[in-house]
């Protein structure tokens, strides 16, 4: 599988973005591939990780500062990305949303996405970025969506439905919808 740019997965809180990302990390790890999992969500995901087997080849990095995230992605990943088959950022905009200097943070977020795009489009590294949404005038919008959407070559939206989750492909425009459930073992396709 050749990566051609970042894949964005977004949806409301609790919809299953992290579970889906961990599922991808686990599948690659079981195949012997190394995965870098950058977590900005705090410790909540650790409980899910402990329940899953097969994450031996996944390197987890926890970040709690947007500027540390920026430094890691722009400076560090440029020299070490080739050690990994996949890079997952869960979530790319979590720490961005609370920055006071919105202009500087927006430039930094765009630079992060541009770096991830370069890594993915020039190598065989799968880049998966998760995006949180916020309510905005009755609609849900990804914080920093202009830049995150611009640099993402594939965009998947996850929705909750009765008894399952639905993945909808938004970019490129095609009518593709996939259903999955979240269970104790992670993700099950339905």
PDB file of C-alpha atoms in Angstrom:
ATOM      1  CA  UNK A   1       0.000   0.000   0.000  1.00  0.00           C
ATOM      2  CA  UNK A   2       1.513   3.294  -1.078  1.00  0.00           C
ATOM      3  CA  UNK A   3       0.598   6.430   0.833  1.00  0.00           C
ATOM      4  CA  UNK A   4      -0.154   9.541  -1.214  1.00  0.00           C
ATOM      5  CA  UNK A   5      -0.766  12.110   1.502  1.00  0.00           C
ATOM      6  CA  UNK A   6      -2.342  12.342   4.934  1.00  0.00           C
ATOM      7  CA  UNK A   7      -5.632  10.644   5.671  1.00  0.00           C
ATOM      8  CA  UNK A   8      -7.898  12.676   7.930  1.00  0.00           C
ATOM      9  CA  UNK A   9     -10.437  10.903  10.131  1.00  0.00           C
ATOM     10  CA  UNK A  10     -12.768  13.237  11.989  1.00  0.00           C
ATOM     11  CA  UNK A  11     -15.958  13.156  14.000  1.00  0.00           C
ATOM     12  CA  UNK A  12     -17.511  14.143  17.282  1.00  0.00           C
ATOM     13  CA  UNK A  13     -15.998  13.114  20.604  1.00  0.00           C
ATOM     14  CA  UNK A  14     -16.552   9.452  21.435  1.00  0.00           C
ATOM     15  CA  UNK A  15     -17.427   8.412  17.885  1.00  0.00           C
ATOM     16  CA  UNK A  16     -14.529   5.944  17.571  1.00  0.00           C
ATOM     17  CA  UNK A  17     -11.637   7.847  15.972  1.00  0.00           C
ATOM     18  CA  UNK A  18      -9.076   6.593  18.488  1.00  0.00           C
ATOM     19  CA  UNK A  19     -10.402   3.040  18.331  1.00  0.00           C
ATOM     20  CA  UNK A  20     -10.098   3.070  14.552  1.00  0.00           C
ATOM     21  CA  UNK A  21      -6.566   4.523  14.702  1.00  0.00           C
ATOM     22  CA  UNK A  22      -5.504   1.908  17.255  1.00  0.00           C
ATOM     23  CA  UNK A  23      -7.004  -0.775  15.009  1.00  0.00           C
ATOM     24  CA  UNK A  24      -4.819   0.401  12.113  1.00  0.00           C
ATOM     25  CA  UNK A  25      -1.762   0.567  14.395  1.00  0.00           C
ATOM     26  CA  UNK A  26      -2.450  -2.950  15.666  1.00  0.00           C
ATOM     27  CA  UNK A  27      -2.893  -4.437  12.183  1.00  0.00           C
ATOM     28  CA  UNK A  28       0.395  -2.945  11.012  1.00  0.00           C
ATOM     29  CA  UNK A  29       2.188  -3.963  14.212  1.00  0.00           C
ATOM     30  CA  UNK A  30       1.017  -7.574  13.886  1.00  0.00           C
ATOM     31  CA  UNK A  31       2.504  -7.572  10.371  1.00  0.00           C
ATOM     32  CA  UNK A  32       5.853  -6.530  11.881  1.00  0.00           C
ATOM     33  CA  UNK A  33       5.602  -2.895  10.785  1.00  0.00           C
ATOM     34  CA  UNK A  34       6.686  -0.075  13.115  1.00  0.00           C
ATOM     35  CA  UNK A  35       4.127   2.613  13.922  1.00  0.00           C
ATOM     36  CA  UNK A  36       4.584   5.988  15.617  1.00  0.00           C
ATOM     37  CA  UNK A  37       1.471   6.990  17.582  1.00  0.00           C
ATOM     38  CA  UNK A  38       1.479  10.632  18.710  1.00  0.00           C
ATOM     39  CA  UNK A  39      -1.204  11.186  21.337  1.00  0.00           C
ATOM     40  CA  UNK A  40      -2.436  14.640  22.373  1.00  0.00           C
ATOM     41  CA  UNK A  41      -5.587  13.403  24.117  1.00  0.00           C
ATOM     42  CA  UNK A  42      -4.184  12.715  27.567  1.00  0.00           C
ATOM     43  CA  UNK A  43      -4.249   9.377  29.360  1.00  0.00           C
ATOM     44  CA  UNK A  44      -7.754   8.225  28.413  1.00  0.00           C
ATOM     45  CA  UNK A  45      -6.566   6.131  25.468  1.00  0.00           C
ATOM     46  CA  UNK A  46      -4.184   4.097  27.656  1.00  0.00           C
ATOM     47  CA  UNK A  47      -7.062   1.928  28.887  1.00  0.00           C
ATOM     48  CA  UNK A  48      -7.904   0.972  25.316  1.00  0.00           C
ATOM     49  CA  UNK A  49      -4.251   0.231  24.566  1.00  0.00           C
ATOM     50  CA  UNK A  50      -3.979  -2.090  27.564  1.00  0.00           C
ATOM     51  CA  UNK A  51      -6.939  -4.163  26.294  1.00  0.00           C
ATOM     52  CA  UNK A  52      -5.382  -4.731  22.870  1.00  0.00           C
ATOM     53  CA  UNK A  53      -2.776  -7.322  22.019  1.00  0.00           C
ATOM     54  CA  UNK A  54      -0.373  -6.902  19.119  1.00  0.00           C
ATOM     55  CA  UNK A  55       0.872  -3.365  19.706  1.00  0.00           C
ATOM     56  CA  UNK A  56       4.483  -4.430  20.291  1.00  0.00           C
ATOM     57  CA  UNK A  57       5.771  -2.484  17.276  1.00  0.00           C
ATOM     58  CA  UNK A  58       3.957   0.731  18.172  1.00  0.00           C
ATOM     59  CA  UNK A  59       5.900   3.606  19.738  1.00  0.00           C
ATOM     60  CA  UNK A  60       3.586   5.854  21.771  1.00  0.00           C
ATOM     61  CA  UNK A  61       4.474   9.493  22.430  1.00  0.00           C
ATOM     62  CA  UNK A  62       2.237  11.568  24.697  1.00  0.00           C
ATOM     63  CA  UNK A  63       2.248  15.330  24.120  1.00  0.00           C
ATOM     64  CA  UNK A  64       0.455  17.963  26.174  1.00  0.00           C
ATOM     65  CA  UNK A  65       1.729  21.174  24.540  1.00  0.00           C
ATOM     66  CA  UNK A  66       0.923  22.423  21.041  1.00  0.00           C
ATOM     67  CA  UNK A  67       4.395  23.894  20.511  1.00  0.00           C
ATOM     68  CA  UNK A  68       6.072  20.619  21.511  1.00  0.00           C
ATOM     69  CA  UNK A  69       3.769  18.887  19.009  1.00  0.00           C
ATOM     70  CA  UNK A  70       4.843  21.418  16.365  1.00  0.00           C
ATOM     71  CA  UNK A  71       8.540  20.869  17.100  1.00  0.00           C
ATOM     72  CA  UNK A  72       8.163  17.090  17.002  1.00  0.00           C
ATOM     73  CA  UNK A  73       6.299  17.027  13.700  1.00  0.00           C
ATOM     74  CA  UNK A  74       8.246  19.733  11.844  1.00  0.00           C
ATOM     75  CA  UNK A  75      11.762  19.149  13.160  1.00  0.00           C
ATOM     76  CA  UNK A  76      12.050  15.621  14.498  1.00  0.00           C
ATOM     77  CA  UNK A  77       9.859  13.675  12.071  1.00  0.00           C
ATOM     78  CA  UNK A  78      11.748  15.045   9.085  1.00  0.00           C
ATOM     79  CA  UNK A  79      14.803  13.032  10.111  1.00  0.00           C
ATOM     80  CA  UNK A  80      13.182   9.919  11.606  1.00  0.00           C
ATOM     81  CA  UNK A  81       9.994   9.213   9.625  1.00  0.00           C
ATOM     82  CA  UNK A  82      11.666   6.478   7.569  1.00  0.00           C
ATOM     83  CA  UNK A  83      11.890   4.302  10.702  1.00  0.00           C
ATOM     84  CA  UNK A  84       8.113   3.862  10.633  1.00  0.00           C
ATOM     85  CA  UNK A  85       5.541   2.383   8.269  1.00  0.00           C
ATOM     86  CA  UNK A  86       2.855   4.656   9.715  1.00  0.00           C
ATOM     87  CA  UNK A  87       2.569   7.866  11.719  1.00  0.00           C
ATOM     88  CA  UNK A  88      -0.692   8.492  13.565  1.00  0.00           C
ATOM     89  CA  UNK A  89      -1.512  11.841  15.208  1.00  0.00           C
ATOM     90  CA  UNK A  90      -4.424  11.578  17.655  1.00  0.00           C
ATOM     91  CA  UNK A  91      -5.590  14.369  17.396  1.00  0.00           C
ATOM     92  CA  UNK A  92      -3.870  16.950  15.238  1.00  0.00           C
ATOM     93  CA  UNK A  93      -6.031  19.842  16.460  1.00  0.00           C
ATOM     94  CA  UNK A  94      -6.714  19.032  20.121  1.00  0.00           C
ATOM     95  CA  UNK A  95      -3.998  21.292  21.542  1.00  0.00           C
ATOM     96  CA  UNK A  96      -4.411  23.836  18.722  1.00  0.00           C
ATOM     97  CA  UNK A  97      -7.963  24.594  19.875  1.00  0.00           C
ATOM     98  CA  UNK A  98      -6.793  26.082  23.179  1.00  0.00           C
ATOM     99  CA  UNK A  99      -3.971  28.274  21.883  1.00  0.00           C
ATOM    100  CA  UNK A 100      -4.402  31.985  22.585  1.00  0.00           C
ATOM    101  CA  UNK A 101      -2.283  33.268  19.693  1.00  0.00           C
ATOM    102  CA  UNK A 102      -4.530  31.945  16.946  1.00  0.00           C
ATOM    103  CA  UNK A 103      -2.501  33.474  14.112  1.00  0.00           C
ATOM    104  CA  UNK A 104       0.757  31.824  15.204  1.00  0.00           C
ATOM    105  CA  UNK A 105      -0.999  28.560  16.039  1.00  0.00           C
ATOM    106  CA  UNK A 106      -2.692  28.506  12.627  1.00  0.00           C
ATOM    107  CA  UNK A 107       0.667  28.954  10.864  1.00  0.00           C
ATOM    108  CA  UNK A 108       2.138  26.172  13.011  1.00  0.00           C
ATOM    109  CA  UNK A 109      -0.789  23.819  12.337  1.00  0.00           C
ATOM    110  CA  UNK A 110      -0.493  24.425   8.603  1.00  0.00           C
ATOM    111  CA  UNK A 111       3.269  23.759   8.792  1.00  0.00           C
ATOM    112  CA  UNK A 112       2.604  20.509  10.684  1.00  0.00           C
ATOM    113  CA  UNK A 113       0.160  19.353   8.026  1.00  0.00           C
ATOM    114  CA  UNK A 114       2.519  20.400   5.214  1.00  0.00           C
ATOM    115  CA  UNK A 115       5.320  18.368   6.826  1.00  0.00           C
ATOM    116  CA  UNK A 116       3.054  15.333   7.189  1.00  0.00           C
ATOM    117  CA  UNK A 117       2.000  15.748   3.559  1.00  0.00           C
ATOM    118  CA  UNK A 118       5.637  15.821   2.385  1.00  0.00           C
ATOM    119  CA  UNK A 119       6.491  12.747   4.454  1.00  0.00           C
ATOM    120  CA  UNK A 120       3.530  10.772   3.151  1.00  0.00           C
ATOM    121  CA  UNK A 121       3.684  11.844  -0.491  1.00  0.00           C
ATOM    122  CA  UNK A 122       7.447  11.296  -0.848  1.00  0.00           C
ATOM    123  CA  UNK A 123       7.728   7.991   0.983  1.00  0.00           C
ATOM    124  CA  UNK A 124       5.787   4.846   1.725  1.00  0.00           C
ATOM    125  CA  UNK A 125       4.774   6.106   5.182  1.00  0.00           C
ATOM    126  CA  UNK A 126       1.058   6.056   5.937  1.00  0.00           C
ATOM    127  CA  UNK A 127       0.058   9.266   7.733  1.00  0.00           C
ATOM    128  CA  UNK A 128      -3.204   9.198   9.633  1.00  0.00           C
ATOM    129  CA  UNK A 129      -4.405  12.346  11.397  1.00  0.00           C
ATOM    130  CA  UNK A 130      -7.452  12.475  13.624  1.00  0.00           C
ATOM    131  CA  UNK A 131      -9.471  15.664  13.939  1.00  0.00           C
ATOM    132  CA  UNK A 132     -11.830  16.843  16.629  1.00  0.00           C
ATOM    133  CA  UNK A 133     -14.915  18.824  15.737  1.00  0.00           C
ATOM    134  CA  UNK A 134     -16.558  21.729  17.507  1.00  0.00           C
ATOM    135  CA  UNK A 135     -20.110  23.011  17.349  1.00  0.00           C
ATOM    136  CA  UNK A 136     -20.324  26.163  15.246  1.00  0.00           C
ATOM    137  CA  UNK A 137     -23.655  27.900  14.570  1.00  0.00           C
ATOM    138  CA  UNK A 138     -25.522  24.592  14.689  1.00  0.00           C
ATOM    139  CA  UNK A 139     -22.957  22.742  12.571  1.00  0.00           C
ATOM    140  CA  UNK A 140     -19.910  20.740  13.485  1.00  0.00           C
ATOM    141  CA  UNK A 141     -16.590  21.942  12.136  1.00  0.00           C
ATOM    142  CA  UNK A 142     -13.025  20.708  12.463  1.00  0.00           C
ATOM    143  CA  UNK A 143     -10.930  23.256  14.375  1.00  0.00           C
ATOM    144  CA  UNK A 144      -8.337  24.504  11.892  1.00  0.00           C
ATOM    145  CA  UNK A 145     -10.299  22.800   9.124  1.00  0.00           C
ATOM    146  CA  UNK A 146      -9.086  24.965   6.247  1.00  0.00           C
ATOM    147  CA  UNK A 147      -5.490  23.807   6.662  1.00  0.00           C
ATOM    148  CA  UNK A 148      -6.197  20.282   7.830  1.00  0.00           C
ATOM    149  CA  UNK A 149      -8.562  19.646   4.903  1.00  0.00           C
ATOM    150  CA  UNK A 150      -6.239  21.306   2.375  1.00  0.00           C
ATOM    151  CA  UNK A 151      -3.263  19.077   3.221  1.00  0.00           C
ATOM    152  CA  UNK A 152      -5.312  15.869   3.568  1.00  0.00           C
ATOM    153  CA  UNK A 153      -5.616  13.818   0.390  1.00  0.00           C
ATOM    154  CA  UNK A 154      -8.282  11.562   1.891  1.00  0.00           C
ATOM    155  CA  UNK A 155     -10.977  12.662   4.339  1.00  0.00           C
ATOM    156  CA  UNK A 156     -13.153  10.218   6.279  1.00  0.00           C
ATOM    157  CA  UNK A 157     -15.990  11.312   8.556  1.00  0.00           C
ATOM    158  CA  UNK A 158     -17.187   8.970  11.307  1.00  0.00           C
ATOM    159  CA  UNK A 159     -20.790   9.132  12.459  1.00  0.00           C
ATOM    160  CA  UNK A 160     -22.673   7.322  15.181  1.00  0.00           C
ATOM    161  CA  UNK A 161     -25.645   5.252  14.113  1.00  0.00           C
ATOM    162  CA  UNK A 162     -27.858   2.907  16.102  1.00  0.00           C
ATOM    163  CA  UNK A 163     -25.738  -0.143  16.929  1.00  0.00           C
ATOM    164  CA  UNK A 164     -22.745   0.786  14.750  1.00  0.00           C
ATOM    165  CA  UNK A 165     -20.467   3.535  13.466  1.00  0.00           C
ATOM    166  CA  UNK A 166     -20.459   4.734   9.868  1.00  0.00           C
ATOM    167  CA  UNK A 167     -17.387   5.892   7.930  1.00  0.00           C
ATOM    168  CA  UNK A 168     -18.196   8.228   5.050  1.00  0.00           C
ATOM    169  CA  UNK A 169     -15.577   9.073   2.413  1.00  0.00           C
ATOM    170  CA  UNK A 170     -15.687  12.827   1.753  1.00  0.00           C
ATOM    171  CA  UNK A 171     -12.487  13.287  -0.253  1.00  0.00           C
ATOM    172  CA  UNK A 172     -11.980  12.163  -2.920  1.00  0.00           C
ATOM    173  CA  UNK A 173     -15.690  12.388  -3.666  1.00  0.00           C
ATOM    174  CA  UNK A 174     -17.050   8.857  -3.982  1.00  0.00           C
ATOM    175  CA  UNK A 175     -20.082   7.164  -2.503  1.00  0.00           C
ATOM    176  CA  UNK A 176     -18.275   4.865  -0.087  1.00  0.00           C
ATOM    177  CA  UNK A 177     -19.704   4.052   3.338  1.00  0.00           C
ATOM    178  CA  UNK A 178     -18.338   1.445   5.744  1.00  0.00           C
ATOM    179  CA  UNK A 179     -19.893   0.192   8.986  1.00  0.00           C
ATOM    180  CA  UNK A 180     -18.033  -0.906  12.103  1.00  0.00           C
ATOM    181  CA  UNK A 181     -18.656  -1.657  15.768  1.00  0.00           C
ATOM    182  CA  UNK A 182     -16.437  -1.018  18.741  1.00  0.00           C
ATOM    183  CA  UNK A 183     -16.068  -3.967  21.107  1.00  0.00           C
ATOM    184  CA  UNK A 184     -13.677  -5.176  23.823  1.00  0.00           C
ATOM    185  CA  UNK A 185     -11.191  -6.331  21.187  1.00  0.00           C
ATOM    186  CA  UNK A 186     -11.237  -3.047  19.281  1.00  0.00           C
ATOM    187  CA  UNK A 187     -12.996  -2.696  15.944  1.00  0.00           C
ATOM    188  CA  UNK A 188     -15.229  -5.191  14.135  1.00  0.00           C
ATOM    189  CA  UNK A 189     -16.455  -4.533  10.595  1.00  0.00           C
ATOM    190  CA  UNK A 190     -20.166  -5.103   9.934  1.00  0.00           C
TER     191      UNK A 190
END
